[in-house]
């Protein structure tokens, strides 16, 4: 059984990006610059954004973190996005989700200039993804594709089952796996909360992607022997015995699934690290498109 190690795969992506950034500096060019907007003090969002900033630093990218309190007015956020859109020294813009209830996620996503949409959430980016046109692929599905590439996992003609239909992971993942591309050409089934016999369908998957946000949902009976199991879950579960008071749990019961899988991603140390790699690649792409 092969462990699909996100740390190793992400390090190889980051090494290439670092070299590209060094080459830019040698030519006297500025480095790519990511702007991240973080609203409120959601613990998980704080951790993710801090990790994005740290990873930018590691490879020589610049980053600007813009923080707002929970009660920020939507109009002020839209104005901030507008000024980042106009700022020629900013290559990529992301707004960390989820947002407070009084802010329209859709309005904010649509306010981002598609040429700086490194999260790939703008309807223009999603439309291009569906049509197989070059665009920004949402970071988590992109990271999973990079992981499949790193370990050269065959996908052509395989049955992929994606559990979850979110705009951030499940939906774009299903599109990519069915696309005519190197790590695509799968026959894809999407399962969700209204799918009867979900366990039976999952058990027919050659590639099983669990992205529903329910800790340890995927059990041994849902894994076909030899399947490639990709765990996208990162839920904080309270645990008084843990130093931080919680543990990170994936959507897959790792101990059970590992007894049947041919390959599996750990949590932590799997898809989460690849998500950052996907975001960094998008940021470099935005830089090259806009001022390369
Ligand atoms: N919240 C959870 N995942 C993501 C992501 O990939 N991007 C942003 N902006 N917010 C998220």
Short mmCIF file of N, CA and C in Angstrom, two decimals, residues 11-174:
data_model
loop_
_atom_site.label_atom_id
_atom_site.label_comp_id
_atom_site.label_asym_id
_atom_site.label_seq_id
_atom_site.Cartn_x
_atom_site.Cartn_y
_atom_site.Cartn_z
N UNK A 11 6.64 19.61 -1.77
CA UNK A 11 8.02 20.12 -1.74
C UNK A 11 8.59 20.17 -3.16
N UNK A 12 8.24 19.18 -3.98
CA UNK A 12 8.82 19.19 -5.33
C UNK A 12 8.19 20.30 -6.18
N UNK A 13 6.88 20.56 -5.99
CA UNK A 13 6.23 21.68 -6.70
C UNK A 13 6.86 23.00 -6.24
N UNK A 14 7.04 23.14 -4.93
CA UNK A 14 7.54 24.40 -4.37
C UNK A 14 9.00 24.66 -4.79
N UNK A 15 9.75 23.58 -4.92
CA UNK A 15 11.16 23.73 -5.32
C UNK A 15 11.25 24.35 -6.73
N UNK A 16 10.39 23.86 -7.63
CA UNK A 16 10.38 24.40 -8.99
C UNK A 16 9.96 25.87 -8.99
N UNK A 17 8.94 26.19 -8.19
CA UNK A 17 8.47 27.58 -8.13
C UNK A 17 9.54 28.50 -7.54
N UNK A 18 10.26 27.98 -6.56
CA UNK A 18 11.34 28.77 -5.93
C UNK A 18 12.42 29.08 -6.97
N UNK A 19 12.73 28.08 -7.79
CA UNK A 19 13.74 28.28 -8.81
C UNK A 19 13.27 29.32 -9.83
N UNK A 20 12.00 29.22 -10.23
CA UNK A 20 11.44 30.20 -11.17
C UNK A 20 11.53 31.61 -10.60
N UNK A 21 11.26 31.72 -9.28
CA UNK A 21 11.28 33.04 -8.62
C UNK A 21 12.71 33.58 -8.57
N UNK A 22 13.66 32.69 -8.29
CA UNK A 22 15.07 33.10 -8.26
C UNK A 22 15.50 33.57 -9.65
N UNK A 23 15.05 32.85 -10.69
CA UNK A 23 15.39 33.24 -12.06
C UNK A 23 14.82 34.62 -12.39
N UNK A 24 13.60 34.89 -11.89
CA UNK A 24 12.99 36.22 -12.12
C UNK A 24 13.86 37.30 -11.48
N UNK A 25 14.28 37.02 -10.23
CA UNK A 25 15.10 38.01 -9.50
C UNK A 25 16.41 38.27 -10.24
N UNK A 26 16.99 37.20 -10.80
CA UNK A 26 18.26 37.34 -11.53
C UNK A 26 18.09 38.25 -12.74
N UNK A 27 16.86 38.30 -13.26
CA UNK A 27 16.58 39.17 -14.43
C UNK A 27 16.11 40.56 -13.97
N UNK A 28 16.17 40.78 -12.67
CA UNK A 28 15.76 42.09 -12.13
C UNK A 28 14.26 42.27 -12.04
N UNK A 29 13.51 41.16 -12.14
CA UNK A 29 12.04 41.28 -12.10
C UNK A 29 11.52 41.08 -10.68
N UNK A 30 10.37 41.67 -10.36
CA UNK A 30 9.80 41.47 -9.02
C UNK A 30 9.26 40.04 -8.89
N UNK A 31 9.03 39.64 -7.65
CA UNK A 31 8.49 38.29 -7.43
C UNK A 31 6.95 38.36 -7.44
N UNK A 32 6.29 37.20 -7.67
CA UNK A 32 4.83 37.17 -7.60
C UNK A 32 4.33 37.63 -6.23
N UNK A 33 3.15 38.25 -6.23
CA UNK A 33 2.62 38.88 -5.02
C UNK A 33 1.16 38.46 -4.83
N UNK A 34 0.91 37.77 -3.73
CA UNK A 34 -0.45 37.29 -3.40
C UNK A 34 -1.07 38.17 -2.33
N UNK A 35 -2.33 38.57 -2.52
CA UNK A 35 -3.06 39.30 -1.48
C UNK A 35 -4.15 38.38 -0.92
N UNK A 36 -4.17 38.25 0.40
CA UNK A 36 -5.18 37.40 1.05
C UNK A 36 -6.03 38.26 1.98
N UNK A 37 -7.34 38.10 1.87
CA UNK A 37 -8.25 38.84 2.76
C UNK A 37 -8.83 37.85 3.76
N UNK A 38 -8.68 38.19 5.03
CA UNK A 38 -9.18 37.31 6.10
C UNK A 38 -10.14 38.11 6.98
N UNK A 39 -11.34 37.58 7.13
CA UNK A 39 -12.37 38.31 7.89
C UNK A 39 -12.71 37.54 9.17
N UNK A 40 -12.70 38.26 10.30
CA UNK A 40 -13.06 37.64 11.57
C UNK A 40 -11.92 36.82 12.14
N UNK A 41 -12.25 35.94 13.10
CA UNK A 41 -11.18 35.13 13.70
C UNK A 41 -11.56 33.67 13.84
N UNK A 42 -12.03 33.10 12.72
CA UNK A 42 -12.26 31.67 12.63
C UNK A 42 -10.91 30.95 12.74
N UNK A 43 -10.78 30.08 13.73
CA UNK A 43 -9.49 29.44 14.02
C UNK A 43 -8.91 28.70 12.83
N UNK A 44 -9.75 27.93 12.14
CA UNK A 44 -9.26 27.14 11.00
C UNK A 44 -8.79 28.06 9.88
N UNK A 45 -9.60 29.12 9.60
CA UNK A 45 -9.22 30.06 8.53
C UNK A 45 -7.91 30.75 8.87
N UNK A 46 -7.72 31.11 10.14
CA UNK A 46 -6.47 31.75 10.58
C UNK A 46 -5.29 30.84 10.25
N UNK A 47 -5.46 29.54 10.58
CA UNK A 47 -4.37 28.59 10.34
C UNK A 47 -4.07 28.47 8.85
N UNK A 48 -5.14 28.36 8.04
CA UNK A 48 -4.92 28.18 6.59
C UNK A 48 -4.22 29.39 6.00
N UNK A 49 -4.70 30.59 6.37
CA UNK A 49 -4.12 31.80 5.78
C UNK A 49 -2.67 31.97 6.24
N UNK A 50 -2.41 31.68 7.51
CA UNK A 50 -1.03 31.78 8.01
C UNK A 50 -0.12 30.84 7.22
N UNK A 51 -0.65 29.67 6.91
CA UNK A 51 0.14 28.69 6.16
C UNK A 51 0.38 29.17 4.72
N UNK A 52 -0.62 29.80 4.13
CA UNK A 52 -0.46 30.32 2.77
C UNK A 52 0.63 31.40 2.75
N UNK A 53 0.59 32.30 3.74
CA UNK A 53 1.58 33.38 3.83
C UNK A 53 2.99 32.79 4.02
N UNK A 54 3.09 31.82 4.92
CA UNK A 54 4.40 31.21 5.22
C UNK A 54 4.97 30.51 3.98
N UNK A 55 4.10 29.82 3.26
CA UNK A 55 4.55 29.12 2.06
C UNK A 55 5.00 30.08 0.97
N UNK A 56 4.32 31.24 0.87
CA UNK A 56 4.76 32.27 -0.08
C UNK A 56 6.19 32.68 0.27
N UNK A 57 6.41 32.97 1.55
CA UNK A 57 7.75 33.39 2.00
C UNK A 57 8.80 32.35 1.64
N UNK A 58 8.48 31.08 1.88
CA UNK A 58 9.45 29.99 1.67
C UNK A 58 9.98 29.95 0.24
N UNK A 59 9.12 30.32 -0.73
CA UNK A 59 9.57 30.22 -2.12
C UNK A 59 9.89 31.58 -2.74
N UNK A 60 9.91 32.61 -1.90
CA UNK A 60 10.32 33.94 -2.39
C UNK A 60 9.19 34.77 -2.97
N UNK A 61 7.93 34.31 -2.83
CA UNK A 61 6.80 35.14 -3.25
C UNK A 61 6.57 36.22 -2.19
N UNK A 62 5.95 37.31 -2.61
CA UNK A 62 5.49 38.30 -1.64
C UNK A 62 4.02 38.03 -1.31
N UNK A 63 3.62 38.38 -0.10
CA UNK A 63 2.21 38.25 0.24
C UNK A 63 1.79 39.43 1.10
N UNK A 64 0.54 39.81 0.96
CA UNK A 64 -0.04 40.85 1.81
C UNK A 64 -1.31 40.29 2.42
N UNK A 65 -1.35 40.28 3.74
CA UNK A 65 -2.54 39.79 4.44
C UNK A 65 -3.35 41.00 4.90
N UNK A 66 -4.60 41.05 4.48
CA UNK A 66 -5.47 42.16 4.87
C UNK A 66 -6.57 41.58 5.77
N UNK A 67 -6.60 42.05 7.01
CA UNK A 67 -7.55 41.52 8.00
C UNK A 67 -8.66 42.50 8.28
N UNK A 68 -9.86 41.95 8.46
CA UNK A 68 -11.01 42.78 8.83
C UNK A 68 -11.76 42.10 9.98
N UNK A 69 -12.41 42.93 10.82
CA UNK A 69 -13.22 42.32 11.88
C UNK A 69 -14.50 41.70 11.30
N UNK A 70 -15.14 40.85 12.10
CA UNK A 70 -16.36 40.13 11.72
C UNK A 70 -17.48 41.02 11.21
N UNK A 71 -17.54 42.26 11.77
CA UNK A 71 -18.67 43.13 11.45
C UNK A 71 -18.36 44.12 10.31
N UNK A 72 -17.34 43.82 9.54
CA UNK A 72 -16.99 44.69 8.41
C UNK A 72 -18.18 44.79 7.43
N UNK A 73 -18.36 45.99 6.87
CA UNK A 73 -19.45 46.17 5.91
C UNK A 73 -19.05 45.57 4.55
N UNK A 74 -20.03 44.99 3.89
CA UNK A 74 -19.78 44.36 2.57
C UNK A 74 -19.17 45.37 1.60
N UNK A 75 -19.68 46.61 1.65
CA UNK A 75 -19.21 47.65 0.74
C UNK A 75 -17.71 47.90 0.89
N UNK A 76 -17.23 47.87 2.14
CA UNK A 76 -15.81 48.12 2.38
C UNK A 76 -14.96 46.98 1.80
N UNK A 77 -15.48 45.76 1.93
CA UNK A 77 -14.76 44.62 1.36
C UNK A 77 -14.70 44.73 -0.17
N UNK A 78 -15.84 45.10 -0.75
CA UNK A 78 -15.88 45.22 -2.22
C UNK A 78 -14.91 46.31 -2.69
N UNK A 79 -14.81 47.38 -1.91
CA UNK A 79 -13.87 48.47 -2.26
C UNK A 79 -12.42 47.98 -2.16
N UNK A 80 -12.16 47.16 -1.13
CA UNK A 80 -10.80 46.61 -0.97
C UNK A 80 -10.43 45.73 -2.16
N UNK A 81 -11.38 44.87 -2.55
CA UNK A 81 -11.12 44.00 -3.71
C UNK A 81 -10.87 44.85 -4.94
N UNK A 82 -11.67 45.90 -5.10
CA UNK A 82 -11.53 46.78 -6.26
C UNK A 82 -10.14 47.41 -6.31
N UNK A 83 -9.65 47.85 -5.14
CA UNK A 83 -8.33 48.50 -5.17
C UNK A 83 -7.23 47.46 -5.41
N UNK A 84 -7.43 46.21 -4.94
CA UNK A 84 -6.45 45.16 -5.24
C UNK A 84 -6.49 44.81 -6.74
N UNK A 85 -7.69 44.81 -7.33
CA UNK A 85 -7.82 44.56 -8.77
C UNK A 85 -7.00 45.58 -9.56
N UNK A 86 -7.05 46.84 -9.10
CA UNK A 86 -6.39 47.93 -9.85
C UNK A 86 -4.89 48.01 -9.57
N UNK A 87 -4.45 47.37 -8.49
CA UNK A 87 -3.04 47.45 -8.10
C UNK A 87 -2.18 46.53 -8.97
N UNK A 88 -1.36 47.12 -9.82
CA UNK A 88 -0.57 46.33 -10.77
C UNK A 88 0.50 45.48 -10.09
N UNK A 89 0.78 45.78 -8.81
CA UNK A 89 1.81 45.00 -8.10
C UNK A 89 1.19 43.79 -7.36
N UNK A 90 -0.09 43.58 -7.53
CA UNK A 90 -0.74 42.39 -6.94
C UNK A 90 -1.09 41.42 -8.08
N UNK A 91 -0.63 40.16 -7.95
CA UNK A 91 -0.88 39.19 -9.02
C UNK A 91 -2.10 38.32 -8.73
N UNK A 92 -2.27 37.92 -7.46
CA UNK A 92 -3.37 37.04 -7.11
C UNK A 92 -4.12 37.57 -5.90
N UNK A 93 -5.46 37.36 -5.91
CA UNK A 93 -6.29 37.81 -4.79
C UNK A 93 -7.10 36.63 -4.30
N UNK A 94 -7.12 36.41 -2.99
CA UNK A 94 -8.04 35.41 -2.45
C UNK A 94 -8.76 35.95 -1.24
N UNK A 95 -10.01 35.56 -1.11
CA UNK A 95 -10.81 35.90 0.06
C UNK A 95 -11.05 34.58 0.78
N UNK A 96 -10.51 34.48 1.99
CA UNK A 96 -10.64 33.20 2.71
C UNK A 96 -12.10 32.95 3.09
N UNK A 97 -12.60 31.79 2.79
CA UNK A 97 -13.97 31.38 3.12
C UNK A 97 -13.93 30.47 4.34
N UNK A 98 -14.97 30.37 5.12
CA UNK A 98 -16.28 31.00 4.97
C UNK A 98 -16.29 32.45 5.43
N UNK A 99 -17.34 33.17 4.99
CA UNK A 99 -17.51 34.59 5.33
C UNK A 99 -18.61 34.73 6.38
N UNK A 100 -18.60 35.86 7.13
CA UNK A 100 -19.73 36.12 8.04
C UNK A 100 -21.04 36.16 7.24
N UNK A 101 -22.14 35.85 7.91
CA UNK A 101 -23.44 35.68 7.22
C UNK A 101 -23.91 36.92 6.46
N UNK A 102 -23.54 38.13 6.95
CA UNK A 102 -24.07 39.34 6.29
C UNK A 102 -23.31 39.70 5.01
N UNK A 103 -22.29 38.93 4.68
CA UNK A 103 -21.50 39.21 3.47
C UNK A 103 -21.89 38.19 2.38
N UNK A 104 -22.15 38.68 1.18
CA UNK A 104 -22.48 37.77 0.08
C UNK A 104 -21.19 37.20 -0.52
N UNK A 105 -21.05 35.87 -0.35
CA UNK A 105 -19.87 35.19 -0.89
C UNK A 105 -19.82 35.38 -2.42
N UNK A 106 -20.99 35.23 -3.03
CA UNK A 106 -21.06 35.32 -4.50
C UNK A 106 -20.62 36.70 -5.00
N UNK A 107 -21.11 37.75 -4.32
CA UNK A 107 -20.77 39.13 -4.74
C UNK A 107 -19.26 39.35 -4.66
N UNK A 108 -18.69 38.85 -3.56
CA UNK A 108 -17.26 39.06 -3.33
C UNK A 108 -16.42 38.30 -4.35
N UNK A 109 -16.81 37.06 -4.60
CA UNK A 109 -16.08 36.24 -5.59
C UNK A 109 -16.16 36.89 -6.96
N UNK A 110 -17.34 37.40 -7.31
CA UNK A 110 -17.52 37.99 -8.64
C UNK A 110 -16.84 39.36 -8.75
N UNK A 111 -16.49 39.95 -7.61
CA UNK A 111 -15.80 41.25 -7.63
C UNK A 111 -14.33 41.10 -8.00
N UNK A 112 -13.79 39.88 -7.80
CA UNK A 112 -12.35 39.68 -8.08
C UNK A 112 -12.11 39.65 -9.59
N UNK A 113 -11.11 40.40 -10.03
CA UNK A 113 -10.72 40.39 -11.44
C UNK A 113 -10.35 38.94 -11.83
N UNK A 114 -11.02 38.35 -12.83
CA UNK A 114 -10.71 36.95 -13.19
C UNK A 114 -9.24 36.70 -13.50
N UNK A 115 -8.51 37.75 -13.93
CA UNK A 115 -7.08 37.53 -14.23
C UNK A 115 -6.25 37.39 -12.94
N UNK A 116 -6.88 37.71 -11.79
CA UNK A 116 -6.18 37.57 -10.50
C UNK A 116 -6.85 36.53 -9.61
N UNK A 117 -7.79 35.77 -10.18
CA UNK A 117 -8.64 34.85 -9.41
C UNK A 117 -7.90 33.53 -9.13
N UNK A 118 -6.89 33.59 -8.26
CA UNK A 118 -6.03 32.41 -8.05
C UNK A 118 -6.74 31.29 -7.28
N UNK A 119 -7.92 31.56 -6.73
CA UNK A 119 -8.73 30.50 -6.11
C UNK A 119 -9.57 29.77 -7.16
N UNK A 120 -9.75 30.40 -8.32
CA UNK A 120 -10.53 29.78 -9.39
C UNK A 120 -12.01 29.67 -9.08
N UNK A 121 -12.53 30.56 -8.24
CA UNK A 121 -13.95 30.47 -7.84
C UNK A 121 -14.86 31.38 -8.67
N UNK A 122 -14.28 32.32 -9.43
CA UNK A 122 -15.10 33.24 -10.22
C UNK A 122 -15.86 32.45 -11.30
N UNK A 123 -17.13 32.81 -11.57
CA UNK A 123 -17.89 32.06 -12.58
C UNK A 123 -17.18 32.00 -13.94
N UNK A 124 -16.41 33.02 -14.26
CA UNK A 124 -15.65 33.00 -15.52
C UNK A 124 -14.60 31.89 -15.49
N UNK A 125 -13.92 31.74 -14.35
CA UNK A 125 -12.91 30.67 -14.23
C UNK A 125 -13.58 29.30 -14.28
N UNK A 126 -14.72 29.17 -13.58
CA UNK A 126 -15.42 27.87 -13.53
C UNK A 126 -15.93 27.50 -14.93
N UNK A 127 -16.46 28.51 -15.65
CA UNK A 127 -16.95 28.27 -17.01
C UNK A 127 -15.83 27.77 -17.91
N UNK A 128 -14.67 28.39 -17.80
CA UNK A 128 -13.53 27.96 -18.62
C UNK A 128 -13.10 26.54 -18.25
N UNK A 129 -13.13 26.25 -16.95
CA UNK A 129 -12.75 24.90 -16.50
C UNK A 129 -13.67 23.85 -17.15
N UNK A 130 -14.97 24.15 -17.14
CA UNK A 130 -15.96 23.22 -17.71
C UNK A 130 -15.71 23.03 -19.20
N UNK A 131 -15.30 24.12 -19.88
CA UNK A 131 -15.08 24.04 -21.33
C UNK A 131 -13.68 23.54 -21.69
N UNK A 132 -12.87 23.22 -20.68
CA UNK A 132 -11.53 22.70 -20.95
C UNK A 132 -10.57 23.77 -21.44
N UNK A 133 -10.85 25.04 -21.13
CA UNK A 133 -9.98 26.14 -21.54
C UNK A 133 -8.97 26.44 -20.43
N UNK A 134 -7.81 27.04 -20.78
CA UNK A 134 -6.83 27.37 -19.73
C UNK A 134 -7.45 28.34 -18.73
N UNK A 135 -7.29 28.06 -17.46
CA UNK A 135 -7.85 28.91 -16.42
C UNK A 135 -7.20 28.58 -15.08
N UNK A 136 -7.65 29.25 -14.02
CA UNK A 136 -7.16 28.90 -12.69
C UNK A 136 -8.04 27.77 -12.15
N UNK A 137 -7.41 26.67 -11.79
CA UNK A 137 -8.13 25.53 -11.23
C UNK A 137 -8.18 25.72 -9.72
N UNK A 138 -9.36 25.58 -9.09
CA UNK A 138 -9.41 25.73 -7.63
C UNK A 138 -8.30 24.92 -6.95
N UNK A 139 -7.72 25.52 -5.93
CA UNK A 139 -6.45 25.01 -5.38
C UNK A 139 -6.50 23.56 -4.91
N UNK A 140 -7.59 23.14 -4.27
CA UNK A 140 -7.60 21.77 -3.74
C UNK A 140 -7.68 20.73 -4.87
N UNK A 141 -8.64 20.86 -5.81
CA UNK A 141 -8.64 19.91 -6.93
C UNK A 141 -7.33 19.95 -7.72
N UNK A 142 -6.77 21.16 -7.88
CA UNK A 142 -5.50 21.29 -8.60
C UNK A 142 -4.41 20.52 -7.83
N UNK A 143 -4.39 20.70 -6.53
CA UNK A 143 -3.41 20.00 -5.70
C UNK A 143 -3.54 18.48 -5.82
N UNK A 144 -4.77 18.01 -5.89
CA UNK A 144 -4.99 16.55 -6.03
C UNK A 144 -4.46 16.06 -7.38
N UNK A 145 -4.70 16.84 -8.43
CA UNK A 145 -4.17 16.46 -9.75
C UNK A 145 -2.63 16.44 -9.69
N UNK A 146 -2.04 17.44 -9.04
CA UNK A 146 -0.56 17.48 -8.91
C UNK A 146 -0.05 16.26 -8.14
N UNK A 147 -0.83 15.84 -7.15
CA UNK A 147 -0.44 14.65 -6.36
C UNK A 147 -0.51 13.39 -7.23
N UNK A 148 -1.59 13.27 -8.03
CA UNK A 148 -1.73 12.11 -8.94
C UNK A 148 -0.58 12.11 -9.94
N UNK A 149 -0.19 13.33 -10.39
CA UNK A 149 0.93 13.43 -11.34
C UNK A 149 2.24 13.02 -10.67
N UNK A 150 2.44 13.51 -9.44
CA UNK A 150 3.70 13.22 -8.75
C UNK A 150 3.90 11.71 -8.59
N UNK A 151 2.84 11.01 -8.23
CA UNK A 151 2.95 9.56 -8.01
C UNK A 151 2.59 8.75 -9.26
N UNK A 152 2.38 9.47 -10.36
CA UNK A 152 2.03 8.87 -11.65
C UNK A 152 0.92 7.81 -11.51
N UNK A 153 -0.15 8.20 -10.87
CA UNK A 153 -1.30 7.31 -10.69
C UNK A 153 -2.10 7.27 -12.00
N UNK A 154 -2.31 6.09 -12.57
CA UNK A 154 -3.08 6.04 -13.82
C UNK A 154 -4.56 6.39 -13.56
N UNK A 155 -5.13 7.20 -14.47
CA UNK A 155 -6.54 7.60 -14.30
C UNK A 155 -7.40 7.22 -15.52
N UNK A 156 -6.77 7.10 -16.68
CA UNK A 156 -7.54 6.88 -17.93
C UNK A 156 -8.42 5.63 -17.84
N UNK A 157 -9.70 5.83 -18.09
CA UNK A 157 -10.64 4.69 -18.10
C UNK A 157 -11.06 4.19 -16.73
N UNK A 158 -10.56 4.82 -15.69
CA UNK A 158 -10.90 4.38 -14.32
C UNK A 158 -12.25 4.95 -13.90
N UNK A 159 -12.86 4.29 -12.94
CA UNK A 159 -14.09 4.82 -12.36
C UNK A 159 -13.72 5.64 -11.13
N UNK A 160 -13.97 6.95 -11.22
CA UNK A 160 -13.71 7.83 -10.06
C UNK A 160 -15.04 8.16 -9.40
N UNK A 161 -15.08 8.04 -8.10
CA UNK A 161 -16.27 8.45 -7.34
C UNK A 161 -15.86 9.62 -6.44
N UNK A 162 -16.57 10.73 -6.61
CA UNK A 162 -16.31 11.92 -5.79
C UNK A 162 -17.47 12.07 -4.82
N UNK A 163 -17.18 12.03 -3.54
CA UNK A 163 -18.24 12.24 -2.53
C UNK A 163 -18.19 13.71 -2.11
N UNK A 164 -19.25 14.44 -2.42
CA UNK A 164 -19.29 15.88 -2.14
C UNK A 164 -19.40 16.66 -3.43
N UNK A 165 -20.20 17.71 -3.42
CA UNK A 165 -20.42 18.49 -4.65
C UNK A 165 -20.22 19.99 -4.41
N UNK A 166 -19.29 20.34 -3.51
CA UNK A 166 -19.05 21.76 -3.22
C UNK A 166 -18.39 22.44 -4.42
N UNK A 167 -18.56 23.78 -4.46
CA UNK A 167 -17.89 24.56 -5.51
C UNK A 167 -16.39 24.57 -5.33
N UNK A 168 -15.94 24.37 -4.08
CA UNK A 168 -14.50 24.46 -3.79
C UNK A 168 -13.77 23.17 -4.16
N UNK A 169 -14.41 22.03 -3.93
CA UNK A 169 -13.70 20.76 -4.18
C UNK A 169 -14.48 19.78 -5.09
N UNK A 170 -15.61 19.29 -4.61
CA UNK A 170 -16.26 18.15 -5.28
C UNK A 170 -16.59 18.40 -6.74
N UNK A 171 -17.29 19.53 -6.98
CA UNK A 171 -17.74 19.82 -8.36
C UNK A 171 -16.54 19.99 -9.31
N UNK A 172 -15.58 20.91 -9.00
CA UNK A 172 -14.44 21.04 -9.93
C UNK A 172 -13.61 19.75 -10.04
N UNK A 173 -13.53 18.99 -8.95
CA UNK A 173 -12.77 17.73 -9.01
C UNK A 173 -13.40 16.77 -10.01
N UNK A 174 -14.73 16.70 -9.99
CA UNK A 174 -15.44 15.78 -10.89
C UNK A 174 -15.23 16.20 -12.34
#
